[in-house]
């Protein structure tokens, strides 16, 4: 009875007070077998099935949900209100005029979103109905994937994907391991090793698996792909055996089984609770600067609309103050109208005027912008120059909402490893106790061309150092997570490396590790395999040595090191540890530290990646303590990560330093040229990396981030040891601001007239700047001072950065007073935070996985493609959409302002000037296609010139084409054209008659020239004027442009002839019957149309001609030159002859005062010459490579390639 009460008490406490436990953990019964009697009672939780749902809508909720989402947009909601007003009150225009465009936009958007969701439903159905193998009652049965439940035991065979998240119970391999690729999750194609539970790995058949009696306690689903914690309780006797579970036991949905015949696993997360599904969550919505400008303009036009309605309502009642005007004989009021309160009548009239003028708000602009962005994004994906043959990848657009933002970037934040560099490691050398070894230069297992003459350099250590040398080589052969990939030959026999066959190679998730193991192979120690817990290596004497792998202390970015504990065949226990110098040196108690440290610093200055290697001998007692520490930490459910880290910290102590390695990560192709182009375009480039300062600085010089004449300002921990943060910041501020006080801030260091500053800061100092210590009462606002320093530096290098710090820096710059547009680019999971934080995030398809690509707005194969993406595509996108936005507002002002003027001539009676068909189709048909095509195809400057002339990017910086002065100009131009159209038509025909067949009209003149003829004449001039205006703005003509522009005018004429030439039976009235034909049959009408179109376009043409002649921008100068050479402008064109050459002295000074610098990295590219042509005396340069051979080339050329050394450091 006591047991029953105890059980009941446990159940009550868990159900009532243990809500937290229910939320944080889950208990899974393997094969749905409940624990034996007497075990702790569990409440069986309800888990979802394995159905994946990526769709947004269902058949039942599509219409209400989609309508709700669409009417959340302000413009759609506004037009819905206008439409309802037209239905409710007596308005001058038909509800069709507002309803048709609105419903057209709504229906098109709904069809697009519905089709996309149908594709998602289709994909979900294919996935959910995929067959899987499940073990039930000792037999394997097949069922659909969606029917899997938590607790099912699943059989997965080689090359099959895992249907849900599984805990690995056993595999076909004797050691209980399996190999997995996670390419669909994070893009890593390398084979990762996963381990079965120690006590279940021996169960190999369905019958044996069915005998397992166990439960799993684990955390609730989390989206982090690399973190998992839990315990498995196996009931073998009276007492259950408890084992810890970690991420190496968890097989994720989406991953694929490789090099393993089969595995058995138990489902713990299914359906939408799998880690892959939890990573489906959408990113936060980013809005471009153009969209913000568009919304601001919309508010202005809304105010104009309300003003027009108020003015007309007021003037109507002033006009009707005279009773004769209030009730003319032909329009007497009803009794109900006379008794209605004047305020109600006034409000009704106000709404009627709002309806009449509502077309000034362009609802179709939003759908046109959406189509332009969506269709325009394909130009990036179709660009063959952004296709990488090596990867077989093209650029990818994950969101098209930010296309124009690519043309507005002011700050570029880039990762170093894998972004600026190739992340393709090349083993250079290793140093053991001061003795240096250089093998054949190898790169991922292949001897590089030209390396045959470089042999091993051995400084011949004495016999006493021989042991240390071999221990170092063994450490690098054992301390890693490299796998040996063995491929079968034709006869089915597998050959290993030690047999001299080339059918085996190394694979790892880290390119560094492969390079190190390959390097050891060249130096005589070959890693063979890991088999049955035994690591095998082949030594110089061709003898196989075996070491039992006891523990792996995995690498993490906080510790920056990894370790293994092994037992040799003689029974000796070793702890081998490798990691960054900053994490190894403080833990070393003996060894030749100074010699190794000197070599590490020398290699770091050359831009090489360095790792230090150390070891420690363990006694059996010490090993027992280590096992106890690790076991206890891994079994703790709460704070498991913290306890494991503390255990690792206690174990990795009292090390003996063996030596160091040097690996080169070569600079990516054209990385230096890309950064130089971004600088010339006015962008500031920051490098944010986790590498040490010396390595990162060397890369920055090689990539031209820092130039020869760059003065380096340091804000590092080393500097803070000598001075306080307060003093360093203020002295740096004085140094920079004293010089920049009289210099333009945005010149980006292009001119050598003044000193160029570069800043280096590390992660620890950045933390101090962001969060000054509380006790420092005089700290002041460090962040503002730091920002001011950074803004006046042409380049900034942030080293030793944690991922969160990268995002903090981007956020800090975004929030600064200028609110600049930021772009972040990276290739690894550690770059995701800054990619999501920046206005535009770009992922590189590198070797550190695809997390950056998945979370980015755009993805490109290589860093060099960033140049074309920004300087060409970004430039075009911004030019196109800015014209689209301004043009839409312009043509709607032209459209609706004559309607406003017409009210002064019709007694403010709300009489429409245009026919209902014209009101409805103006924005939908007559004027929509030409501007859409313009916004997709316009190239105001040749693409090749944009690539050669980065400075042209400055002409569009800071949203310069959507500023208020330009917006006001377009609006005034629209008002002018409207006045010309209306009053031109009015005065030309005020005292004139239309002629018909050569005869003068007599009494019927006024009847024939009625309001519909007048309105049709104004509308005809309107359509032709706005279309010709766009044609005048078009620089890039193709047959499609001609077809759409002239075709839209032909369509208008044909429609008008049909609309007025046929009696349509579905119309209640035929007010347009024969109006258009009657108008065109008149000679004065033709003359008026031509004169009014010319008068409307003339001022804009004259303004452009004078403006280009007197104050041309750099863009306009290039356009003029390109027209002069009939589009054949190239690097051989003597453009410089059109303008006076620059002063020679400014370029001569740039090559003076060469400073001493460290040796360049081994992968430097040869120098090339770049020529500069200065337009007038502006600080902008138009750079072609080369434009022209000057007579005295020495005065007008300079070395334009990677600088061979570092600039001096400023002592502060």
Short mmCIF file of N, CA and C in Angstrom, two decimals, residues 700-841:
data_model
loop_
_atom_site.label_atom_id
_atom_site.label_comp_id
_atom_site.label_asym_id
_atom_site.label_seq_id
_atom_site.Cartn_x
_atom_site.Cartn_y
_atom_site.Cartn_z
N UNK A 700 44.98 41.20 -44.20
CA UNK A 700 44.43 42.51 -44.57
C UNK A 700 45.36 43.27 -45.51
N UNK A 701 46.67 43.16 -45.31
CA UNK A 701 47.60 43.81 -46.23
C UNK A 701 47.57 43.13 -47.59
N UNK A 702 47.53 41.80 -47.59
CA UNK A 702 47.53 41.07 -48.86
C UNK A 702 46.26 41.37 -49.65
N UNK A 703 45.15 41.59 -48.96
CA UNK A 703 43.87 41.84 -49.64
C UNK A 703 43.61 43.31 -49.89
N UNK A 704 44.61 44.17 -49.61
CA UNK A 704 44.53 45.61 -49.85
C UNK A 704 43.54 46.32 -48.95
N UNK A 705 43.13 45.67 -47.87
CA UNK A 705 42.30 46.38 -46.90
C UNK A 705 43.13 47.50 -46.26
N UNK A 706 44.35 47.15 -45.87
CA UNK A 706 45.32 48.15 -45.43
C UNK A 706 46.29 48.37 -46.58
N UNK A 707 46.61 49.65 -46.83
CA UNK A 707 47.54 49.97 -47.90
C UNK A 707 48.91 50.33 -47.33
N UNK A 708 49.85 50.57 -48.24
CA UNK A 708 51.22 50.88 -47.81
C UNK A 708 51.26 52.08 -46.89
N UNK A 709 50.49 53.10 -47.25
CA UNK A 709 50.56 54.34 -46.49
C UNK A 709 49.55 54.37 -45.34
N UNK A 710 48.91 53.22 -45.04
CA UNK A 710 47.95 53.18 -43.94
C UNK A 710 48.68 53.21 -42.61
N UNK A 711 48.29 54.13 -41.76
CA UNK A 711 48.83 54.16 -40.41
C UNK A 711 47.92 53.33 -39.51
N UNK A 712 48.50 52.34 -38.85
CA UNK A 712 47.72 51.41 -38.04
C UNK A 712 47.54 51.95 -36.63
N UNK A 713 46.30 52.01 -36.20
CA UNK A 713 45.98 52.40 -34.83
C UNK A 713 45.53 51.14 -34.09
N UNK A 714 46.17 50.86 -32.97
CA UNK A 714 45.85 49.64 -32.22
C UNK A 714 44.99 49.96 -31.01
N UNK A 715 43.95 49.15 -30.83
CA UNK A 715 43.11 49.23 -29.64
C UNK A 715 42.95 47.80 -29.15
N UNK A 716 44.02 47.29 -28.54
CA UNK A 716 44.09 45.87 -28.19
C UNK A 716 44.38 45.69 -26.71
N UNK A 717 44.24 44.46 -26.26
CA UNK A 717 44.52 44.13 -24.86
C UNK A 717 45.95 44.46 -24.50
N UNK A 718 46.86 44.20 -25.43
CA UNK A 718 48.28 44.50 -25.19
C UNK A 718 48.48 45.99 -24.93
N UNK A 719 47.80 46.84 -25.67
CA UNK A 719 47.90 48.28 -25.48
C UNK A 719 47.30 48.70 -24.14
N UNK A 720 46.21 48.02 -23.75
CA UNK A 720 45.54 48.39 -22.49
C UNK A 720 46.34 47.99 -21.26
N UNK A 721 47.33 47.11 -21.44
CA UNK A 721 48.20 46.78 -20.32
C UNK A 721 49.10 47.95 -19.96
N UNK A 722 49.33 48.84 -20.94
CA UNK A 722 50.23 49.98 -20.71
C UNK A 722 49.44 51.24 -20.34
N UNK A 723 48.25 51.40 -20.90
CA UNK A 723 47.44 52.58 -20.64
C UNK A 723 46.01 52.18 -20.33
N UNK A 724 45.26 53.08 -19.72
CA UNK A 724 43.85 52.80 -19.45
C UNK A 724 43.05 52.96 -20.74
N UNK A 725 41.90 52.33 -20.78
CA UNK A 725 41.03 52.41 -21.95
C UNK A 725 40.65 53.85 -22.23
N UNK A 726 40.39 54.60 -21.17
CA UNK A 726 40.01 56.01 -21.32
C UNK A 726 41.09 56.80 -22.04
N UNK A 727 42.34 56.62 -21.62
CA UNK A 727 43.44 57.37 -22.23
C UNK A 727 43.67 56.95 -23.68
N UNK A 728 43.63 55.65 -23.93
CA UNK A 728 43.89 55.17 -25.29
C UNK A 728 42.82 55.70 -26.25
N UNK A 729 41.56 55.63 -25.86
CA UNK A 729 40.49 56.10 -26.73
C UNK A 729 40.62 57.58 -27.04
N UNK A 730 40.90 58.38 -26.02
CA UNK A 730 40.97 59.82 -26.25
C UNK A 730 42.19 60.22 -27.07
N UNK A 731 43.30 59.49 -26.90
CA UNK A 731 44.48 59.81 -27.72
C UNK A 731 44.27 59.39 -29.17
N UNK A 732 43.64 58.23 -29.37
CA UNK A 732 43.32 57.82 -30.73
C UNK A 732 42.37 58.82 -31.39
N UNK A 733 41.40 59.27 -30.62
CA UNK A 733 40.44 60.24 -31.14
C UNK A 733 41.13 61.53 -31.56
N UNK A 734 42.04 62.01 -30.71
CA UNK A 734 42.77 63.25 -31.06
C UNK A 734 43.63 63.04 -32.30
N UNK A 735 44.27 61.87 -32.39
CA UNK A 735 45.14 61.59 -33.54
C UNK A 735 44.37 61.64 -34.84
N UNK A 736 43.20 60.99 -34.84
CA UNK A 736 42.42 60.91 -36.08
C UNK A 736 41.73 62.22 -36.39
N UNK A 737 41.07 62.81 -35.39
CA UNK A 737 40.28 64.01 -35.64
C UNK A 737 41.14 65.23 -35.93
N UNK A 738 42.34 65.26 -35.39
CA UNK A 738 43.23 66.38 -35.66
C UNK A 738 43.56 66.44 -37.15
N UNK A 739 43.71 65.25 -37.74
CA UNK A 739 44.04 65.20 -39.16
C UNK A 739 42.80 65.38 -40.03
N UNK A 740 41.67 64.78 -39.61
CA UNK A 740 40.47 64.78 -40.44
C UNK A 740 39.64 66.05 -40.27
N UNK A 741 40.07 66.95 -39.42
CA UNK A 741 39.27 68.16 -39.20
C UNK A 741 39.03 68.94 -40.46
N UNK A 742 39.99 68.94 -41.37
CA UNK A 742 39.85 69.73 -42.60
C UNK A 742 39.71 68.85 -43.83
N UNK A 743 39.47 67.53 -43.61
CA UNK A 743 39.38 66.62 -44.75
C UNK A 743 37.96 66.12 -44.93
N UNK A 744 37.56 65.82 -46.14
CA UNK A 744 36.23 65.24 -46.35
C UNK A 744 36.19 63.82 -45.80
N UNK A 745 35.16 63.54 -45.03
CA UNK A 745 35.11 62.24 -44.36
C UNK A 745 34.88 61.09 -45.32
N UNK A 746 34.14 61.34 -46.40
CA UNK A 746 33.74 60.23 -47.25
C UNK A 746 34.69 59.96 -48.40
N UNK A 747 35.91 60.46 -48.31
CA UNK A 747 36.83 60.26 -49.42
C UNK A 747 37.49 58.90 -49.39
N UNK A 748 37.30 58.16 -48.29
CA UNK A 748 37.69 56.75 -48.20
C UNK A 748 39.15 56.49 -48.53
N UNK A 749 39.97 57.45 -48.34
CA UNK A 749 41.40 57.20 -48.49
C UNK A 749 41.86 56.98 -49.91
N UNK A 750 41.11 57.44 -50.91
CA UNK A 750 41.52 57.20 -52.28
C UNK A 750 42.66 58.12 -52.69
N UNK A 751 42.65 59.29 -52.17
CA UNK A 751 43.70 60.24 -52.52
C UNK A 751 44.86 60.08 -51.57
N UNK A 752 46.04 60.22 -52.06
CA UNK A 752 47.20 60.14 -51.19
C UNK A 752 47.60 61.53 -50.70
N UNK A 753 46.67 62.50 -50.78
CA UNK A 753 46.94 63.83 -50.28
C UNK A 753 47.00 63.84 -48.75
N UNK A 754 46.41 62.82 -48.12
CA UNK A 754 46.37 62.82 -46.67
C UNK A 754 46.63 61.41 -46.16
N UNK A 755 46.87 61.31 -44.88
CA UNK A 755 47.20 60.03 -44.25
C UNK A 755 45.96 59.15 -44.15
N UNK A 756 46.18 57.87 -44.40
CA UNK A 756 45.12 56.87 -44.34
C UNK A 756 45.24 56.13 -43.01
N UNK A 757 44.13 56.00 -42.28
CA UNK A 757 44.17 55.34 -40.98
C UNK A 757 43.45 54.01 -41.05
N UNK A 758 44.01 53.02 -40.36
CA UNK A 758 43.36 51.72 -40.19
C UNK A 758 43.37 51.35 -38.72
N UNK A 759 42.29 50.78 -38.24
CA UNK A 759 42.16 50.46 -36.82
C UNK A 759 42.15 48.95 -36.63
N UNK A 760 42.85 48.48 -35.60
CA UNK A 760 42.81 47.07 -35.20
C UNK A 760 42.30 47.02 -33.76
N UNK A 761 41.25 46.21 -33.55
CA UNK A 761 40.70 46.05 -32.21
C UNK A 761 40.45 44.57 -31.98
N UNK A 762 40.58 44.11 -30.75
CA UNK A 762 40.32 42.70 -30.46
C UNK A 762 39.03 42.57 -29.63
N UNK A 763 38.59 41.32 -29.48
CA UNK A 763 37.31 41.05 -28.84
C UNK A 763 37.23 41.51 -27.40
N UNK A 764 38.32 41.30 -26.64
CA UNK A 764 38.31 41.68 -25.22
C UNK A 764 38.16 43.19 -25.07
N UNK A 765 38.89 43.94 -25.90
CA UNK A 765 38.81 45.40 -25.81
C UNK A 765 37.44 45.90 -26.26
N UNK A 766 36.88 45.24 -27.27
CA UNK A 766 35.55 45.64 -27.72
C UNK A 766 34.53 45.46 -26.60
N UNK A 767 34.64 44.38 -25.85
CA UNK A 767 33.74 44.16 -24.71
C UNK A 767 33.86 45.29 -23.70
N UNK A 768 35.11 45.73 -23.47
CA UNK A 768 35.33 46.82 -22.53
C UNK A 768 34.73 48.13 -23.05
N UNK A 769 34.81 48.33 -24.36
CA UNK A 769 34.25 49.55 -24.96
C UNK A 769 32.72 49.52 -24.89
N UNK A 770 32.15 48.37 -25.17
CA UNK A 770 30.69 48.27 -25.18
C UNK A 770 30.10 48.31 -23.77
N UNK A 771 30.81 47.71 -22.81
CA UNK A 771 30.32 47.68 -21.43
C UNK A 771 31.42 48.11 -20.48
N UNK A 772 31.65 49.43 -20.31
CA UNK A 772 32.71 49.89 -19.41
C UNK A 772 32.44 49.47 -17.97
N UNK A 773 33.51 49.26 -17.23
CA UNK A 773 33.39 48.80 -15.84
C UNK A 773 32.67 49.84 -14.98
N UNK A 774 31.94 49.33 -14.01
CA UNK A 774 31.12 50.20 -13.16
C UNK A 774 31.98 51.12 -12.31
N UNK A 775 33.15 50.62 -11.90
CA UNK A 775 33.96 51.43 -10.99
C UNK A 775 34.64 52.60 -11.69
N UNK A 776 34.65 52.55 -13.03
CA UNK A 776 35.29 53.65 -13.77
C UNK A 776 34.30 54.80 -13.89
N UNK A 777 34.31 55.68 -12.94
CA UNK A 777 33.33 56.77 -12.91
C UNK A 777 33.55 57.78 -14.02
N UNK A 778 34.77 57.85 -14.54
CA UNK A 778 35.08 58.82 -15.60
C UNK A 778 35.07 58.16 -16.98
N UNK A 779 34.33 57.06 -17.07
CA UNK A 779 34.39 56.30 -18.32
C UNK A 779 33.85 57.10 -19.51
N UNK A 780 32.86 57.94 -19.27
CA UNK A 780 32.29 58.71 -20.37
C UNK A 780 31.55 57.79 -21.33
N UNK A 781 31.24 58.30 -22.50
CA UNK A 781 30.55 57.49 -23.49
C UNK A 781 31.58 56.90 -24.44
N UNK A 782 32.15 55.77 -24.06
CA UNK A 782 33.21 55.15 -24.85
C UNK A 782 32.71 54.75 -26.24
N UNK A 783 31.48 54.30 -26.30
CA UNK A 783 30.96 53.81 -27.57
C UNK A 783 30.94 54.92 -28.63
N UNK A 784 30.54 56.13 -28.23
CA UNK A 784 30.50 57.25 -29.17
C UNK A 784 31.90 57.63 -29.65
N UNK A 785 32.85 57.62 -28.72
CA UNK A 785 34.24 57.95 -29.11
C UNK A 785 34.77 56.89 -30.07
N UNK A 786 34.50 55.63 -29.74
CA UNK A 786 34.96 54.53 -30.60
C UNK A 786 34.34 54.65 -31.99
N UNK A 787 33.05 54.98 -32.05
CA UNK A 787 32.39 55.14 -33.34
C UNK A 787 33.01 56.27 -34.15
N UNK A 788 33.33 57.36 -33.48
CA UNK A 788 33.93 58.51 -34.17
C UNK A 788 35.29 58.14 -34.75
N UNK A 789 36.06 57.37 -34.01
CA UNK A 789 37.36 56.90 -34.52
C UNK A 789 37.15 56.02 -35.74
N UNK A 790 36.22 55.07 -35.62
CA UNK A 790 35.98 54.13 -36.72
C UNK A 790 35.50 54.83 -37.98
N UNK A 791 34.64 55.83 -37.81
CA UNK A 791 34.10 56.53 -38.98
C UNK A 791 35.19 57.25 -39.76
N UNK A 792 36.27 57.59 -39.10
CA UNK A 792 37.34 58.32 -39.76
C UNK A 792 38.49 57.42 -40.18
N UNK A 793 38.30 56.10 -40.07
CA UNK A 793 39.29 55.14 -40.55
C UNK A 793 38.76 54.51 -41.83
N UNK A 794 39.64 54.34 -42.80
CA UNK A 794 39.20 53.76 -44.07
C UNK A 794 38.93 52.27 -43.95
N UNK A 795 39.57 51.60 -42.97
CA UNK A 795 39.36 50.16 -42.79
C UNK A 795 39.54 49.82 -41.32
N UNK A 796 38.81 48.81 -40.88
CA UNK A 796 38.88 48.37 -39.49
C UNK A 796 39.02 46.85 -39.47
N UNK A 797 39.93 46.36 -38.64
CA UNK A 797 40.11 44.92 -38.45
C UNK A 797 39.75 44.59 -37.00
N UNK A 798 38.76 43.71 -36.84
CA UNK A 798 38.36 43.23 -35.52
C UNK A 798 38.76 41.77 -35.42
N UNK A 799 39.71 41.46 -34.55
CA UNK A 799 40.20 40.09 -34.42
C UNK A 799 39.78 39.50 -33.08
N UNK A 800 39.92 38.18 -32.97
CA UNK A 800 39.52 37.45 -31.77
C UNK A 800 38.06 37.74 -31.42
N UNK A 801 37.20 37.71 -32.46
CA UNK A 801 35.79 38.04 -32.28
C UNK A 801 34.96 36.78 -32.02
N UNK A 802 34.07 36.84 -31.05
CA UNK A 802 33.06 35.81 -30.88
C UNK A 802 31.90 36.11 -31.83
N UNK A 803 31.12 35.10 -32.23
CA UNK A 803 30.00 35.35 -33.17
C UNK A 803 29.05 36.45 -32.70
N UNK A 804 28.75 36.47 -31.41
CA UNK A 804 27.82 37.48 -30.90
C UNK A 804 28.41 38.88 -31.01
N UNK A 805 29.74 38.99 -30.84
CA UNK A 805 30.39 40.30 -30.95
C UNK A 805 30.32 40.83 -32.37
N UNK A 806 30.38 39.92 -33.35
CA UNK A 806 30.25 40.36 -34.75
C UNK A 806 28.90 41.04 -34.96
N UNK A 807 27.85 40.42 -34.42
CA UNK A 807 26.51 41.01 -34.56
C UNK A 807 26.41 42.32 -33.80
N UNK A 808 27.07 42.42 -32.64
CA UNK A 808 27.03 43.66 -31.85
C UNK A 808 27.67 44.82 -32.61
N UNK A 809 28.75 44.54 -33.31
CA UNK A 809 29.43 45.60 -34.08
C UNK A 809 28.52 46.09 -35.20
N UNK A 810 27.90 45.14 -35.93
CA UNK A 810 27.00 45.53 -37.02
C UNK A 810 25.83 46.35 -36.47
N UNK A 811 25.29 45.92 -35.35
CA UNK A 811 24.16 46.63 -34.74
C UNK A 811 24.57 48.03 -34.31
N UNK A 812 25.78 48.15 -33.78
CA UNK A 812 26.26 49.45 -33.32
C UNK A 812 26.39 50.43 -34.49
N UNK A 813 26.94 49.96 -35.63
CA UNK A 813 27.08 50.83 -36.79
C UNK A 813 25.71 51.18 -37.37
N UNK A 814 24.79 50.21 -37.40
CA UNK A 814 23.43 50.48 -37.90
C UNK A 814 22.74 51.57 -37.09
N UNK A 815 23.01 51.56 -35.77
CA UNK A 815 22.32 52.49 -34.88
C UNK A 815 23.01 53.84 -34.77
N UNK A 816 24.17 54.01 -35.43
CA UNK A 816 24.87 55.30 -35.35
C UNK A 816 24.05 56.40 -36.01
N UNK A 817 24.43 57.65 -35.79
CA UNK A 817 23.56 58.77 -36.17
C UNK A 817 23.33 58.88 -37.68
N UNK A 818 24.28 58.39 -38.51
CA UNK A 818 24.06 58.45 -39.96
C UNK A 818 23.13 57.36 -40.47
N UNK A 819 22.92 56.31 -39.65
CA UNK A 819 22.11 55.15 -40.03
C UNK A 819 22.53 54.61 -41.40
N UNK A 820 23.78 54.21 -41.54
CA UNK A 820 24.26 53.72 -42.84
C UNK A 820 23.68 52.35 -43.18
N UNK A 821 23.68 52.04 -44.48
CA UNK A 821 23.24 50.72 -44.93
C UNK A 821 24.43 49.76 -44.80
N UNK A 822 24.20 48.63 -44.13
CA UNK A 822 25.29 47.69 -43.85
C UNK A 822 25.08 46.39 -44.61
N UNK A 823 26.20 45.75 -44.93
CA UNK A 823 26.19 44.44 -45.58
C UNK A 823 27.16 43.54 -44.83
N UNK A 824 26.73 42.34 -44.50
CA UNK A 824 27.60 41.36 -43.84
C UNK A 824 27.74 40.16 -44.74
N UNK A 825 28.98 39.65 -44.86
CA UNK A 825 29.25 38.52 -45.74
C UNK A 825 30.13 37.52 -45.01
N UNK A 826 29.74 36.26 -45.05
CA UNK A 826 30.51 35.22 -44.37
C UNK A 826 30.12 33.86 -44.89
N UNK A 827 30.87 32.83 -44.45
CA UNK A 827 30.62 31.49 -44.98
C UNK A 827 30.33 30.45 -43.91
N UNK A 828 30.43 30.80 -42.64
CA UNK A 828 30.30 29.80 -41.59
C UNK A 828 29.14 30.06 -40.65
N UNK A 829 28.89 29.08 -39.79
CA UNK A 829 27.82 29.22 -38.80
C UNK A 829 28.10 30.37 -37.85
N UNK A 830 29.38 30.66 -37.62
CA UNK A 830 29.72 31.77 -36.71
C UNK A 830 29.45 33.13 -37.33
N UNK A 831 29.10 33.16 -38.61
CA UNK A 831 28.79 34.45 -39.27
C UNK A 831 27.28 34.70 -39.36
N UNK A 832 26.48 33.72 -38.97
CA UNK A 832 25.03 33.84 -39.14
C UNK A 832 24.47 35.03 -38.38
N UNK A 833 24.95 35.24 -37.15
CA UNK A 833 24.40 36.33 -36.34
C UNK A 833 24.60 37.68 -37.01
N UNK A 834 25.78 37.93 -37.58
CA UNK A 834 25.99 39.25 -38.22
C UNK A 834 25.26 39.32 -39.56
N UNK A 835 25.10 38.19 -40.24
CA UNK A 835 24.36 38.18 -41.51
C UNK A 835 22.89 38.54 -41.27
N UNK A 836 22.32 38.02 -40.18
CA UNK A 836 20.93 38.34 -39.86
C UNK A 836 20.78 39.77 -39.36
N UNK A 837 21.81 40.31 -38.73
CA UNK A 837 21.73 41.64 -38.15
C UNK A 837 21.86 42.73 -39.21
N UNK A 838 22.69 42.51 -40.23
CA UNK A 838 22.95 43.55 -41.23
C UNK A 838 21.72 43.79 -42.10
N UNK A 839 21.69 44.96 -42.75
CA UNK A 839 20.60 45.26 -43.67
C UNK A 839 20.55 44.24 -44.80
N UNK A 840 21.73 43.86 -45.32
CA UNK A 840 21.83 42.85 -46.37
C UNK A 840 22.82 41.79 -45.90
N UNK A 841 22.39 40.54 -45.92
CA UNK A 841 23.26 39.44 -45.51
C UNK A 841 23.59 38.55 -46.70
#
